Amino acid sequence: MDSKKLERLRARYADRGAFDGDDPVLLRAARDVQTGDGRRTLPYSGVPTFLGLPHAPSVDGLDIAVVGVPMDLGVSNRAGARFGPRAVRTIERIGPYHPTFRGVPKGRARAADVGDVPFHSRYDLAHCLRDIEEYYAGLRARGVRPLSVGGDHSITYPILKALGKDAPLGLVHIDAHCDTMGSYDDTKFHHGGPFRLAVLDGVLDPDRTIQIGIRGAANMFWEFSHASGMTVIYMEDFMRMGLDAVIAKAREVVGDEPIYVSVDVDGFDPVFAPGTGTPEAGGLSSREGLALLRGLQGLQIAGADVVEVAPQYDPTTNTSQLAAQILFEEFALMTLGEAG
Ligand code: MN
Ligand code: MN
């Protein structure tokens, strides 16, 4: 480097602050991430909330409510997803700037952590599902879009019942499992069957549903996915097609009408997300899953979730870290990623 260049750099940068720069998009982002006094809140300080959003005791006036659903009465194997919301709240330093959508989601919407769905009974799964449906019907009536952290995957059925009441939604579903099983151990309510129930209730359109990352050995339970016309991308299809083709297929399947996005963390390989109840080897990597979600930019998203985080099986906290990042990607899709 010649001395002139060094002089130029000194003149320009020696006394500039961290938020100072020339790119107008980044300057706006810098404004969006600062508090009123020109600082940033300490990421490790204060009462933990989802994505560091403010806590709101009421949903009135919000565009997006981030909701915890700490309920895991629907699991078929290892329990623990009831601890998912708390674990995801403790993750700090996610966002607030989105590097590919180039913006700060919380600067573009009135969004808050509204706490957890209130449950009447800790023992009664069917009752819990009714509590969830009622809560989300209330959000929908107020025009608030929900972003949810489970809980096991049984919670997505009552959410879809509330959101798809007037017109069935499309679905992008990332999971190791299709979750379209029938009754099992004398109950149709469990985390292996929310999407079958949603289709049969007329709140989910199977022709506008794509399931991605499917693997394991439970194929005998998933006839309904194929019989109803869902598009199922098994992991071997994913590897053969490649990421871009899977994104194109997803966009083709769901179209321009409103969709729901549901991410089961077991869709990711247990190397990345071991903290879950039914892990399956051979899944998506973190970078594949995040790229897949970013590929949904421009779609109309009525709501989204990340489920099945059971933090006690992951002493590294990587599963919660990934889940918080997924939550942020969904938040970004709902605020920065939409058309218009
Ligand atoms: Mn699932
Ligand atoms: Mn699963």
Tab-separated table of C-alpha atoms and ligand atoms in Angstrom:
chain	number	residue	atom	x	y	z
A	1	MET	CA	0.000	0.000	0.000
A	2	ASP	CA	1.403	3.392	-0.928
A	3	SER	CA	1.454	6.256	1.557
A	4	LYS	CA	-1.229	8.215	-0.331
A	5	LYS	CA	-3.723	5.388	0.087
A	6	LEU	CA	-2.917	5.172	3.791
A	7	GLU	CA	-3.479	8.906	4.096
A	8	ARG	CA	-6.842	8.630	2.358
A	9	LEU	CA	-7.927	5.798	4.645
A	10	ARG	CA	-6.810	7.730	7.731
A	11	ALA	CA	-8.664	10.855	6.620
A	12	ARG	CA	-11.842	8.913	5.965
A	13	TYR	CA	-11.962	6.328	8.737
A	14	ALA	CA	-9.745	7.257	11.685
A	15	ASP	CA	-12.511	9.120	13.522
A	16	ARG	CA	-15.640	7.525	12.061
A	17	GLY	CA	-18.129	5.741	14.348
A	18	ALA	CA	-19.189	2.101	13.993
A	19	PHE	CA	-22.568	2.965	12.429
A	20	ASP	CA	-21.116	5.424	9.914
A	21	GLY	CA	-20.837	4.402	6.269
A	22	ASP	CA	-21.707	5.347	2.702
A	23	ASP	CA	-24.314	2.716	1.770
A	24	PRO	CA	-27.796	4.249	2.326
A	25	VAL	CA	-29.383	0.826	2.920
A	26	LEU	CA	-26.889	0.045	5.678
A	27	LEU	CA	-27.288	3.531	7.128
A	28	ARG	CA	-31.043	2.965	7.433
A	29	ALA	CA	-30.349	-0.443	8.985
A	30	ALA	CA	-27.956	1.187	11.438
A	31	ARG	CA	-30.720	3.582	12.487
A	32	ASP	CA	-33.150	0.678	12.888
A	33	VAL	CA	-30.869	-1.271	15.231
A	34	GLN	CA	-29.993	1.606	17.536
A	35	THR	CA	-31.974	2.709	20.536
A	36	GLY	CA	-32.997	6.370	20.864
A	37	ASP	CA	-29.693	7.377	22.423
A	38	GLY	CA	-27.638	6.071	19.500
A	39	ARG	CA	-26.601	2.851	21.231
A	40	ARG	CA	-27.545	-0.799	21.019
A	41	THR	CA	-29.016	-2.785	23.884
A	42	LEU	CA	-26.632	-5.292	25.454
A	43	PRO	CA	-27.430	-8.670	23.890
A	44	TYR	CA	-26.745	-10.561	27.119
A	45	SER	CA	-28.689	-8.251	29.409
A	46	GLY	CA	-32.319	-7.874	30.430
A	47	VAL	CA	-35.276	-10.282	30.396
A	48	PRO	CA	-34.863	-12.647	27.413
A	49	THR	CA	-37.443	-12.427	24.600
A	50	PHE	CA	-37.696	-13.962	21.139
A	51	LEU	CA	-35.162	-12.231	18.841
A	52	GLY	CA	-34.700	-9.538	21.484
A	53	LEU	CA	-38.099	-8.050	20.577
A	54	PRO	CA	-40.034	-6.055	23.157
A	55	HIS	CA	-42.445	-8.032	25.301
A	56	ALA	CA	-46.074	-7.024	24.817
A	57	PRO	CA	-48.723	-8.210	27.256
A	58	SER	CA	-51.425	-7.442	24.663
A	59	VAL	CA	-51.492	-8.239	20.938
A	60	ASP	CA	-53.550	-5.158	20.104
A	61	GLY	CA	-51.904	-2.919	17.546
A	62	LEU	CA	-49.318	-5.491	16.448
A	63	ASP	CA	-48.637	-6.643	12.891
A	64	ILE	CA	-46.757	-9.755	14.016
A	65	ALA	CA	-46.955	-11.613	17.323
A	66	VAL	CA	-44.160	-14.005	18.243
A	67	VAL	CA	-45.802	-16.649	20.407
A	68	GLY	CA	-44.394	-19.451	22.533
A	69	VAL	CA	-46.338	-22.716	22.551
A	70	PRO	CA	-44.724	-24.774	25.324
A	71	MET	CA	-46.681	-28.018	24.894
A	72	ASP	CA	-45.310	-31.476	24.053
A	73	LEU	CA	-48.098	-33.889	24.966
A	74	GLY	CA	-48.160	-35.083	21.343
A	75	VAL	CA	-44.688	-36.652	21.094
A	76	SER	CA	-44.218	-40.294	20.087
A	77	ASN	CA	-40.771	-40.688	21.649
A	78	ARG	CA	-38.545	-38.312	23.609
A	79	ALA	CA	-40.414	-35.516	25.369
A	80	GLY	CA	-39.004	-32.061	26.065
A	81	ALA	CA	-40.197	-29.658	23.351
A	82	ARG	CA	-42.217	-27.865	26.048
A	83	PHE	CA	-38.868	-26.283	26.944
A	84	GLY	CA	-38.331	-25.046	23.363
A	85	PRO	CA	-39.728	-21.507	23.713
A	86	ARG	CA	-37.632	-20.705	26.777
A	87	ALA	CA	-34.502	-22.104	25.146
A	88	VAL	CA	-35.039	-20.066	21.970
A	89	ARG	CA	-35.659	-16.908	24.009
A	90	THR	CA	-32.239	-17.252	25.643
A	91	ILE	CA	-30.409	-17.103	22.304
A	92	GLU	CA	-28.954	-13.653	21.724
A	93	ARG	CA	-27.397	-11.875	18.750
A	94	ILE	CA	-29.753	-13.130	16.011
A	95	GLY	CA	-30.215	-10.408	13.403
A	96	PRO	CA	-31.432	-7.722	13.717
A	97	TYR	CA	-30.138	-6.987	10.185
A	98	HIS	CA	-30.915	-9.479	7.426
A	99	PRO	CA	-27.930	-9.669	5.084
A	100	THR	CA	-29.611	-10.912	1.889
A	101	PHE	CA	-32.954	-9.077	2.186
A	102	ARG	CA	-30.925	-6.021	3.226
A	103	GLY	CA	-33.077	-4.649	6.010
A	104	VAL	CA	-34.052	-4.846	9.662
A	105	PRO	CA	-37.335	-6.771	10.076
A	106	LYS	CA	-38.216	-5.174	13.404
A	107	GLY	CA	-37.897	-1.740	11.803
A	108	ARG	CA	-40.571	-2.626	9.235
A	109	ALA	CA	-43.368	-4.034	11.384
A	110	ARG	CA	-44.916	-3.675	14.799
A	111	ALA	CA	-43.734	-6.960	16.267
A	112	ALA	CA	-43.394	-8.230	19.813
A	113	ASP	CA	-42.901	-11.337	21.925
A	114	VAL	CA	-46.401	-11.744	23.348
A	115	GLY	CA	-45.518	-14.561	25.731
A	116	ASP	CA	-46.954	-18.086	25.664
A	117	VAL	CA	-50.341	-19.535	24.770
A	118	PRO	CA	-52.217	-19.946	28.060
A	119	PHE	CA	-53.098	-23.597	28.665
A	120	HIS	CA	-56.041	-24.771	30.711
A	121	SER	CA	-54.532	-28.180	31.496
A	122	ARG	CA	-50.986	-29.520	31.424
A	123	TYR	CA	-52.312	-33.093	31.075
A	124	ASP	CA	-54.956	-32.969	28.334
A	125	LEU	CA	-53.623	-32.856	24.758
A	126	ALA	CA	-56.992	-32.372	23.061
A	127	HIS	CA	-57.802	-29.522	25.414
A	128	CYS	CA	-54.419	-27.907	24.744
A	129	LEU	CA	-55.113	-28.028	21.017
A	130	ARG	CA	-58.447	-26.278	21.592
A	131	ASP	CA	-56.650	-23.623	23.683
A	132	ILE	CA	-54.221	-23.045	20.819
A	133	GLU	CA	-56.970	-22.766	18.208
A	134	GLU	CA	-58.868	-20.272	20.322
A	135	TYR	CA	-55.768	-18.152	20.927
A	136	TYR	CA	-54.822	-18.037	17.229
A	137	ALA	CA	-58.422	-17.317	16.205
A	138	GLY	CA	-58.108	-14.239	18.429
A	139	LEU	CA	-54.906	-13.179	16.675
A	140	ARG	CA	-56.488	-13.659	13.289
A	141	ALA	CA	-59.583	-11.648	14.266
A	142	ARG	CA	-57.273	-8.747	15.189
A	143	GLY	CA	-55.300	-8.996	11.939
A	144	VAL	CA	-52.117	-10.072	13.747
A	145	ARG	CA	-49.907	-12.583	11.923
A	146	PRO	CA	-48.415	-15.247	14.201
A	147	LEU	CA	-44.855	-16.488	14.321
A	148	SER	CA	-44.693	-19.442	16.702
A	149	VAL	CA	-42.116	-21.456	18.606
A	150	GLY	CA	-43.169	-24.952	19.717
A	151	GLY	CA	-43.779	-27.203	21.349
A	152	ASP	CA	-44.162	-30.412	19.395
A	153	HIS	CA	-45.593	-30.475	15.873
A	154	SER	CA	-49.140	-31.267	17.030
A	155	ILE	CA	-49.507	-27.510	17.688
A	156	THR	CA	-49.525	-26.688	13.970
A	157	TYR	CA	-52.913	-28.376	13.438
A	158	PRO	CA	-54.916	-25.958	15.635
A	159	ILE	CA	-52.878	-23.018	14.278
A	160	LEU	CA	-53.861	-24.001	10.728
A	161	LYS	CA	-57.466	-24.481	11.853
A	162	ALA	CA	-57.533	-20.885	13.043
A	163	LEU	CA	-55.638	-19.339	10.120
A	164	GLY	CA	-57.182	-21.396	7.297
A	165	LYS	CA	-60.774	-21.128	8.462
A	166	ASP	CA	-62.084	-19.076	5.535
A	167	ALA	CA	-59.725	-20.262	2.799
A	168	PRO	CA	-57.356	-23.243	2.942
A	169	LEU	CA	-53.699	-22.269	3.097
A	170	GLY	CA	-50.763	-23.591	1.095
A	171	LEU	CA	-47.795	-24.975	3.044
A	172	VAL	CA	-44.032	-25.156	2.887
A	173	HIS	CA	-43.121	-27.853	5.397
A	174	ILE	CA	-39.524	-28.716	6.302
A	175	ASP	CA	-39.295	-31.933	8.318
A	176	ALA	CA	-37.765	-35.416	8.379
A	177	HIS	CA	-41.328	-36.721	8.629
A	178	CYS	CA	-44.485	-36.099	6.585
A	179	ASP	CA	-46.652	-35.882	9.726
A	180	THR	CA	-49.688	-37.209	7.864
A	181	MET	CA	-50.280	-40.359	9.983
A	182	GLY	CA	-53.698	-41.546	11.025
A	183	SER	CA	-54.849	-42.483	14.524
A	184	TYR	CA	-52.241	-44.064	16.722
A	185	ASP	CA	-52.626	-45.480	20.233
A	186	ASP	CA	-56.323	-44.609	20.014
A	187	THR	CA	-55.858	-40.902	19.300
A	188	LYS	CA	-55.747	-38.867	16.121
A	189	PHE	CA	-54.043	-35.985	17.958
A	190	HIS	CA	-50.257	-36.394	18.033
A	191	HIS	CA	-47.194	-34.811	16.450
A	192	GLY	CA	-47.197	-37.379	13.629
A	193	GLY	CA	-50.464	-36.252	12.046
A	194	PRO	CA	-51.203	-32.501	12.067
A	195	PHE	CA	-51.199	-32.075	8.284
A	196	ARG	CA	-53.589	-34.950	7.601
A	197	LEU	CA	-56.058	-33.496	10.111
A	198	ALA	CA	-55.672	-30.017	8.612
A	199	VAL	CA	-56.401	-31.266	5.084
A	200	LEU	CA	-59.414	-33.297	6.252
A	201	ASP	CA	-60.744	-30.210	8.045
A	202	GLY	CA	-60.508	-28.189	4.827
A	203	VAL	CA	-57.997	-25.660	6.218
A	204	LEU	CA	-54.909	-26.889	4.300
A	205	ASP	CA	-54.766	-27.337	0.512
A	206	PRO	CA	-52.771	-30.520	-0.251
A	207	ASP	CA	-52.286	-29.480	-3.886
A	208	ARG	CA	-50.457	-26.377	-2.590
A	209	THR	CA	-48.398	-28.276	-0.009
A	210	ILE	CA	-44.744	-29.260	-0.310
A	211	GLN	CA	-42.891	-31.352	2.282
A	212	ILE	CA	-39.082	-31.167	2.147
A	213	GLY	CA	-36.345	-33.196	3.849
A	214	ILE	CA	-38.394	-36.369	4.333
A	215	ARG	CA	-36.462	-39.487	5.382
A	216	GLY	CA	-36.271	-42.209	8.013
A	217	ALA	CA	-38.311	-45.390	8.035
A	218	ALA	CA	-41.912	-44.386	8.690
A	219	ASN	CA	-43.101	-44.489	5.056
A	220	MET	CA	-45.957	-46.839	5.971
A	221	PHE	CA	-47.553	-43.923	7.795
A	222	TRP	CA	-47.371	-41.382	4.978
A	223	GLU	CA	-49.693	-42.694	2.273
A	224	PHE	CA	-51.989	-39.739	2.921
A	225	SER	CA	-49.365	-37.252	1.661
A	226	HIS	CA	-49.280	-38.933	-1.747
A	227	ALA	CA	-52.984	-39.837	-1.874
A	228	SER	CA	-54.015	-36.244	-1.136
A	229	GLY	CA	-51.679	-34.779	-3.761
A	230	MET	CA	-48.995	-33.219	-1.585
A	231	THR	CA	-45.550	-32.815	-3.179
A	232	VAL	CA	-43.046	-34.828	-1.135
A	233	ILE	CA	-39.333	-34.099	-1.549
A	234	TYR	CA	-37.454	-36.950	0.107
A	235	MET	CA	-33.821	-36.291	1.054
A	236	GLU	CA	-32.646	-38.373	-1.905
A	237	ASP	CA	-34.779	-36.163	-4.203
A	238	PHE	CA	-33.269	-33.095	-2.563
A	239	MET	CA	-29.740	-34.316	-3.263
A	240	ARG	CA	-30.543	-35.304	-6.836
A	241	MET	CA	-32.434	-32.080	-7.654
A	242	GLY	CA	-30.209	-29.594	-5.850
A	243	LEU	CA	-31.235	-26.557	-3.829
A	244	ASP	CA	-32.278	-24.226	-6.669
A	245	ALA	CA	-34.569	-26.804	-8.251
A	246	VAL	CA	-36.199	-27.554	-4.885
A	247	ILE	CA	-36.834	-23.834	-4.331
A	248	ALA	CA	-38.319	-23.517	-7.826
A	249	LYS	CA	-40.532	-26.546	-7.179
A	250	ALA	CA	-41.720	-25.131	-3.856
A	251	ARG	CA	-42.651	-21.804	-5.462
A	252	GLU	CA	-44.452	-23.597	-8.287
A	253	VAL	CA	-46.437	-25.777	-5.856
A	254	VAL	CA	-47.571	-23.075	-3.419
A	255	GLY	CA	-48.224	-20.279	-5.938
A	256	ASP	CA	-49.192	-16.713	-5.067
A	257	GLU	CA	-51.995	-17.307	-2.564
A	258	PRO	CA	-51.349	-17.209	1.211
A	259	ILE	CA	-49.209	-19.962	2.691
A	260	TYR	CA	-48.015	-21.165	6.059
A	261	VAL	CA	-44.370	-22.090	6.702
A	262	SER	CA	-43.716	-24.860	9.220
A	263	VAL	CA	-40.197	-25.927	10.171
A	264	ASP	CA	-39.590	-29.009	12.318
A	265	VAL	CA	-35.960	-28.808	13.469
A	266	ASP	CA	-35.628	-32.559	12.892
A	267	GLY	CA	-35.660	-31.714	9.161
A	268	PHE	CA	-32.053	-30.714	9.809
A	269	ASP	CA	-29.383	-33.339	10.335
A	270	PRO	CA	-28.874	-34.255	14.006
A	271	VAL	CA	-25.325	-32.947	13.605
A	272	PHE	CA	-26.874	-29.459	13.433
A	273	ALA	CA	-29.983	-30.051	15.546
A	274	PRO	CA	-29.553	-32.933	17.999
A	275	GLY	CA	-31.932	-31.346	20.510
A	276	THR	CA	-35.144	-32.857	19.229
A	277	GLY	CA	-37.409	-35.780	20.055
A	278	THR	CA	-37.197	-37.884	16.888
A	279	PRO	CA	-33.834	-37.226	15.201
A	280	GLU	CA	-33.120	-38.828	11.794
A	281	ALA	CA	-29.612	-39.018	10.322
A	282	GLY	CA	-29.008	-37.698	6.817
A	283	GLY	CA	-30.895	-34.394	6.904
A	284	LEU	CA	-30.495	-30.825	5.716
A	285	SER	CA	-27.505	-28.759	6.724
A	286	SER	CA	-28.074	-25.388	8.366
A	287	ARG	CA	-26.910	-23.574	5.253
A	288	GLU	CA	-29.215	-25.600	2.981
A	289	GLY	CA	-32.213	-24.956	5.218
A	290	LEU	CA	-31.553	-21.233	5.550
A	291	ALA	CA	-31.018	-20.889	1.801
A	292	LEU	CA	-34.256	-22.782	1.214
A	293	LEU	CA	-36.172	-20.376	3.453
A	294	ARG	CA	-34.569	-17.345	1.817
A	295	GLY	CA	-35.689	-18.798	-1.514
A	296	LEU	CA	-39.310	-18.204	-0.465
A	297	GLN	CA	-38.873	-14.441	-0.761
A	298	GLY	CA	-41.931	-12.734	-2.243
A	299	LEU	CA	-44.510	-15.320	-1.167
A	300	GLN	CA	-47.536	-14.331	0.911
A	301	ILE	CA	-46.990	-15.731	4.387
A	302	ALA	CA	-49.979	-15.909	6.737
A	303	GLY	CA	-47.930	-17.360	9.579
A	304	ALA	CA	-44.908	-19.508	10.335
A	305	ASP	CA	-43.441	-21.688	13.051
A	306	VAL	CA	-40.403	-23.575	14.233
A	307	VAL	CA	-41.146	-26.633	16.340
A	308	GLU	CA	-39.705	-29.682	18.094
A	309	VAL	CA	-36.789	-27.984	19.868
A	310	ALA	CA	-36.101	-30.187	22.922
A	311	PRO	CA	-33.069	-28.412	24.357
A	312	GLN	CA	-32.133	-30.950	27.022
A	313	TYR	CA	-30.761	-33.349	24.378
A	314	ASP	CA	-28.291	-30.723	23.182
A	315	PRO	CA	-25.810	-29.431	25.756
A	316	THR	CA	-24.158	-27.297	23.037
A	317	THR	CA	-27.346	-25.147	22.551
A	318	ASN	CA	-26.744	-25.335	18.781
A	319	THR	CA	-30.309	-26.568	18.182
A	320	SER	CA	-31.763	-23.494	19.885
A	321	GLN	CA	-29.298	-21.296	18.013
A	322	LEU	CA	-30.510	-22.757	14.707
A	323	ALA	CA	-34.170	-22.485	15.747
A	324	ALA	CA	-33.729	-18.807	16.648
A	325	GLN	CA	-32.089	-18.217	13.265
A	326	ILE	CA	-34.996	-19.971	11.509
A	327	LEU	CA	-37.420	-17.796	13.480
A	328	PHE	CA	-35.512	-14.730	12.296
A	329	GLU	CA	-35.588	-15.932	8.663
A	330	GLU	CA	-39.367	-16.410	8.908
A	331	PHE	CA	-39.710	-12.966	10.493
A	332	ALA	CA	-37.645	-11.515	7.656
A	333	LEU	CA	-39.805	-13.263	5.032
A	334	MET	CA	-42.933	-11.790	6.625
A	335	THR	CA	-41.575	-8.241	6.788
A	336	LEU	CA	-38.895	-7.691	4.141
A	337	GLY	CA	-39.412	-10.625	1.821
A	338	GLU	CA	-42.916	-10.016	0.578
A	339	ALA	CA	-43.860	-8.632	-2.802
A	340	GLY	CA	-44.941	-5.005	-3.011
B	1	MN	MN	-42.874	-32.767	12.423
B	2	MN	MN	-40.181	-34.551	12.341
